[in-house]
């Protein structure tokens, strides 16, 4: 886009091998006006830009009869000079068609749809209606088996596909009355528990929900353990607890492994050996600590009291619903505190990172990772390499201030301090890859040689400038 004068702006863009020209002329009303398009014809080493008009039946009938001025542009690539002829329109007001302003309506995503796309461990609430709907949909689960990577449903079972939006309020209310009369039974719905623990992993795409997932797992474990200890005895209690421990351990491992595999491995790649294992231990300990805290709170607080005065007694048998009430009650009770105490020790030795450390380390790693994926968002390679050194020094200073203000352990702060120099190297590597793409582009289009940078970053210049800026 070019600002030709205060009253005139030219817009040029390319779409499928054609260049289109628009102009905004305030004297003619200030609207956007279509001028024409430019086609490209290749003739050996010479390209001619030929002006073409639009359909003759349109308002541009006179456009094709306009005289075209031939201007010549020269670009040099080494010792080779190629000439390009360009046809440029010289329209006047009678040749242009005014295009009025575009109208649009911004539509926000449906909050209900967004909530349904989240796994249970990432939803911020679980109400009585959510519990009722969940129990209703369980009627239409398909029992089956897996054969050769394919799901085989029970041939005697009638399959009904139903979506939440297809269920009427009357139908839900009728189902509620049945639950009030019959309850949910004494059997624990282990299939439902396992289904609720899907997508328990965490990575850069949802790293901010790490603690939410840990709370979800820990609270479900505490409620189920309390139910088993109060409802069963003897061998049955032992078997049910064994099942709970198996699901809890596997889900906890999934959460810890996913964090270590994304955040921990990222820091390993920045030279911090052992970071992944330490962070995995931190996640495991965080979940266990939360589970113990929920158990202690549950032993001292009757979270079922509110349901005692309701006709919906079946809610007390819905462990997902009661776990949600446990999280809410615990949060209110702990509102005046800073949260759970930091994890200090584990049976196999010292745990370096607590929940606050893990949350900050995840957010910090996510930020650095995004900058490595798109380095030119933060730095323009047209600038000098000395300027890049000053920029990196200022960037580091800003990052260190954020680390100093954060409520994290000395161990994590020390580790984050050591990642900066390896990060700078990777950042410059990423810039070099972008410059390699420029070099490949010049090979395809030699006429742009000299217009874009192709030489790699001069690291000596960068570090000299960096060192002089930080001291």
PDB file of C-alpha atoms in Angstrom, residues 348-459:
ATOM      1  CA  UNK A 348      12.539 -41.212  46.881  1.00  0.00           C
ATOM      2  CA  UNK A 349      14.274 -37.932  47.805  1.00  0.00           C
ATOM      3  CA  UNK A 350      14.010 -34.224  47.404  1.00  0.00           C
ATOM      4  CA  UNK A 351      11.378 -32.706  45.082  1.00  0.00           C
ATOM      5  CA  UNK A 352      12.787 -29.571  43.507  1.00  0.00           C
ATOM      6  CA  UNK A 353       9.674 -27.937  42.095  1.00  0.00           C
ATOM      7  CA  UNK A 354       6.301 -27.220  43.671  1.00  0.00           C
ATOM      8  CA  UNK A 355       3.023 -26.240  41.987  1.00  0.00           C
ATOM      9  CA  UNK A 356       3.961 -22.558  41.617  1.00  0.00           C
ATOM     10  CA  UNK A 357       7.303 -23.512  40.086  1.00  0.00           C
ATOM     11  CA  UNK A 358       5.659 -25.859  37.599  1.00  0.00           C
ATOM     12  CA  UNK A 359       3.072 -23.304  36.511  1.00  0.00           C
ATOM     13  CA  UNK A 360       5.667 -20.566  35.995  1.00  0.00           C
ATOM     14  CA  UNK A 361       8.143 -22.894  34.277  1.00  0.00           C
ATOM     15  CA  UNK A 362       5.388 -24.027  31.901  1.00  0.00           C
ATOM     16  CA  UNK A 363       4.286 -20.505  30.996  1.00  0.00           C
ATOM     17  CA  UNK A 364       7.906 -19.368  30.534  1.00  0.00           C
ATOM     18  CA  UNK A 365       8.747 -22.350  28.323  1.00  0.00           C
ATOM     19  CA  UNK A 366       5.621 -21.774  26.239  1.00  0.00           C
ATOM     20  CA  UNK A 367       6.632 -18.156  25.633  1.00  0.00           C
ATOM     21  CA  UNK A 368      10.180 -19.040  24.594  1.00  0.00           C
ATOM     22  CA  UNK A 369       8.941 -21.882  22.396  1.00  0.00           C
ATOM     23  CA  UNK A 370       6.576 -19.590  20.502  1.00  0.00           C
ATOM     24  CA  UNK A 371       9.397 -17.112  19.913  1.00  0.00           C
ATOM     25  CA  UNK A 372      11.591 -19.849  18.452  1.00  0.00           C
ATOM     26  CA  UNK A 373       8.808 -20.932  16.113  1.00  0.00           C
ATOM     27  CA  UNK A 374       8.311 -17.420  14.775  1.00  0.00           C
ATOM     28  CA  UNK A 375      11.510 -15.426  15.460  1.00  0.00           C
ATOM     29  CA  UNK A 376      10.770 -12.697  12.919  1.00  0.00           C
ATOM     30  CA  UNK A 377       7.724 -11.737  14.925  1.00  0.00           C
ATOM     31  CA  UNK A 378      10.174 -10.312  17.472  1.00  0.00           C
ATOM     32  CA  UNK A 379      13.083  -9.356  15.254  1.00  0.00           C
ATOM     33  CA  UNK A 380      13.443  -7.924  11.743  1.00  0.00           C
ATOM     34  CA  UNK A 381      16.524  -9.387  10.056  1.00  0.00           C
ATOM     35  CA  UNK A 382      16.912  -6.192   8.048  1.00  0.00           C
ATOM     36  CA  UNK A 383      18.289  -4.636  11.216  1.00  0.00           C
ATOM     37  CA  UNK A 384      22.020  -4.890  11.930  1.00  0.00           C
ATOM     38  CA  UNK A 385      23.465  -7.757  13.919  1.00  0.00           C
ATOM     39  CA  UNK A 386      24.854  -5.280  16.451  1.00  0.00           C
ATOM     40  CA  UNK A 387      21.320  -4.054  17.004  1.00  0.00           C
ATOM     41  CA  UNK A 388      20.268  -7.681  17.532  1.00  0.00           C
ATOM     42  CA  UNK A 389      22.835  -8.018  20.325  1.00  0.00           C
ATOM     43  CA  UNK A 390      21.426  -4.959  22.097  1.00  0.00           C
ATOM     44  CA  UNK A 391      17.900  -6.276  21.617  1.00  0.00           C
ATOM     45  CA  UNK A 392      18.779  -9.659  23.166  1.00  0.00           C
ATOM     46  CA  UNK A 393      20.458  -7.942  26.125  1.00  0.00           C
ATOM     47  CA  UNK A 394      17.368  -5.809  26.771  1.00  0.00           C
ATOM     48  CA  UNK A 395      15.143  -8.855  26.317  1.00  0.00           C
ATOM     49  CA  UNK A 396      17.146 -10.819  28.878  1.00  0.00           C
ATOM     50  CA  UNK A 397      16.988  -7.935  31.340  1.00  0.00           C
ATOM     51  CA  UNK A 398      13.213  -7.826  31.051  1.00  0.00           C
ATOM     52  CA  UNK A 399      12.942 -11.612  31.493  1.00  0.00           C
ATOM     53  CA  UNK A 400      15.141 -11.580  34.592  1.00  0.00           C
ATOM     54  CA  UNK A 401      12.953  -8.907  36.174  1.00  0.00           C
ATOM     55  CA  UNK A 402       9.887 -11.082  35.620  1.00  0.00           C
ATOM     56  CA  UNK A 403      11.672 -14.065  37.182  1.00  0.00           C
ATOM     57  CA  UNK A 404      12.733 -11.972  40.178  1.00  0.00           C
ATOM     58  CA  UNK A 405       9.133 -10.838  40.772  1.00  0.00           C
ATOM     59  CA  UNK A 406       7.677 -14.343  40.447  1.00  0.00           C
ATOM     60  CA  UNK A 407       6.885 -16.391  43.549  1.00  0.00           C
ATOM     61  CA  UNK A 408       9.118 -19.317  42.622  1.00  0.00           C
ATOM     62  CA  UNK A 409      11.874 -21.314  44.270  1.00  0.00           C
ATOM     63  CA  UNK A 410      15.545 -20.372  44.093  1.00  0.00           C
ATOM     64  CA  UNK A 411      16.225 -23.645  42.272  1.00  0.00           C
ATOM     65  CA  UNK A 412      13.899 -22.765  39.407  1.00  0.00           C
ATOM     66  CA  UNK A 413      15.086 -19.158  39.238  1.00  0.00           C
ATOM     67  CA  UNK A 414      18.670 -20.384  38.968  1.00  0.00           C
ATOM     68  CA  UNK A 415      17.791 -22.839  36.200  1.00  0.00           C
ATOM     69  CA  UNK A 416      15.907 -20.197  34.202  1.00  0.00           C
ATOM     70  CA  UNK A 417      18.903 -17.896  34.468  1.00  0.00           C
ATOM     71  CA  UNK A 418      21.073 -20.546  32.789  1.00  0.00           C
ATOM     72  CA  UNK A 419      18.722 -21.138  29.849  1.00  0.00           C
ATOM     73  CA  UNK A 420      19.123 -17.681  28.331  1.00  0.00           C
ATOM     74  CA  UNK A 421      22.409 -18.134  26.481  1.00  0.00           C
ATOM     75  CA  UNK A 422      21.348 -21.454  24.890  1.00  0.00           C
ATOM     76  CA  UNK A 423      18.038 -19.796  24.018  1.00  0.00           C
ATOM     77  CA  UNK A 424      19.875 -16.961  22.230  1.00  0.00           C
ATOM     78  CA  UNK A 425      21.732 -19.515  20.141  1.00  0.00           C
ATOM     79  CA  UNK A 426      18.505 -21.264  19.180  1.00  0.00           C
ATOM     80  CA  UNK A 427      16.864 -17.923  18.445  1.00  0.00           C
ATOM     81  CA  UNK A 428      19.674 -17.026  16.038  1.00  0.00           C
ATOM     82  CA  UNK A 429      19.484 -20.530  14.536  1.00  0.00           C
ATOM     83  CA  UNK A 430      15.801 -19.888  13.858  1.00  0.00           C
ATOM     84  CA  UNK A 431      16.630 -16.544  12.236  1.00  0.00           C
ATOM     85  CA  UNK A 432      19.242 -18.274  10.079  1.00  0.00           C
ATOM     86  CA  UNK A 433      16.649 -20.796   8.901  1.00  0.00           C
ATOM     87  CA  UNK A 434      14.434 -17.907   7.887  1.00  0.00           C
ATOM     88  CA  UNK A 435      17.359 -16.376   5.993  1.00  0.00           C
ATOM     89  CA  UNK A 436      17.953 -19.726   4.260  1.00  0.00           C
ATOM     90  CA  UNK A 437      14.367 -19.503   3.025  1.00  0.00           C
ATOM     91  CA  UNK A 438      15.196 -16.063   1.634  1.00  0.00           C
ATOM     92  CA  UNK A 439      18.218 -17.541  -0.138  1.00  0.00           C
ATOM     93  CA  UNK A 440      16.070 -20.252  -1.717  1.00  0.00           C
ATOM     94  CA  UNK A 441      13.587 -17.604  -2.808  1.00  0.00           C
ATOM     95  CA  UNK A 442      16.337 -15.592  -4.527  1.00  0.00           C
ATOM     96  CA  UNK A 443      17.335 -18.696  -6.504  1.00  0.00           C
ATOM     97  CA  UNK A 444      13.796 -18.912  -7.825  1.00  0.00           C
ATOM     98  CA  UNK A 445      13.429 -15.167  -8.363  1.00  0.00           C
ATOM     99  CA  UNK A 446      16.891 -13.659  -8.996  1.00  0.00           C
ATOM    100  CA  UNK A 447      15.451 -10.208  -9.579  1.00  0.00           C
ATOM    101  CA  UNK A 448      14.829  -9.787  -5.818  1.00  0.00           C
ATOM    102  CA  UNK A 449      18.519 -10.274  -5.008  1.00  0.00           C
ATOM    103  CA  UNK A 450      19.635  -7.307  -2.947  1.00  0.00           C
ATOM    104  CA  UNK A 451      16.114  -6.574  -1.791  1.00  0.00           C
ATOM    105  CA  UNK A 452      16.033  -9.206   0.961  1.00  0.00           C
ATOM    106  CA  UNK A 453      18.730 -10.468   3.301  1.00  0.00           C
ATOM    107  CA  UNK A 454      20.248 -13.898   2.694  1.00  0.00           C
ATOM    108  CA  UNK A 455      23.454 -13.798   4.788  1.00  0.00           C
ATOM    109  CA  UNK A 456      23.411 -15.594   8.140  1.00  0.00           C
ATOM    110  CA  UNK A 457      23.584 -13.771  11.457  1.00  0.00           C
ATOM    111  CA  UNK A 458      27.132 -12.672  12.377  1.00  0.00           C
ATOM    112  CA  UNK A 459      27.289 -14.065  15.902  1.00  0.00           C
TER     113      UNK A 459
END
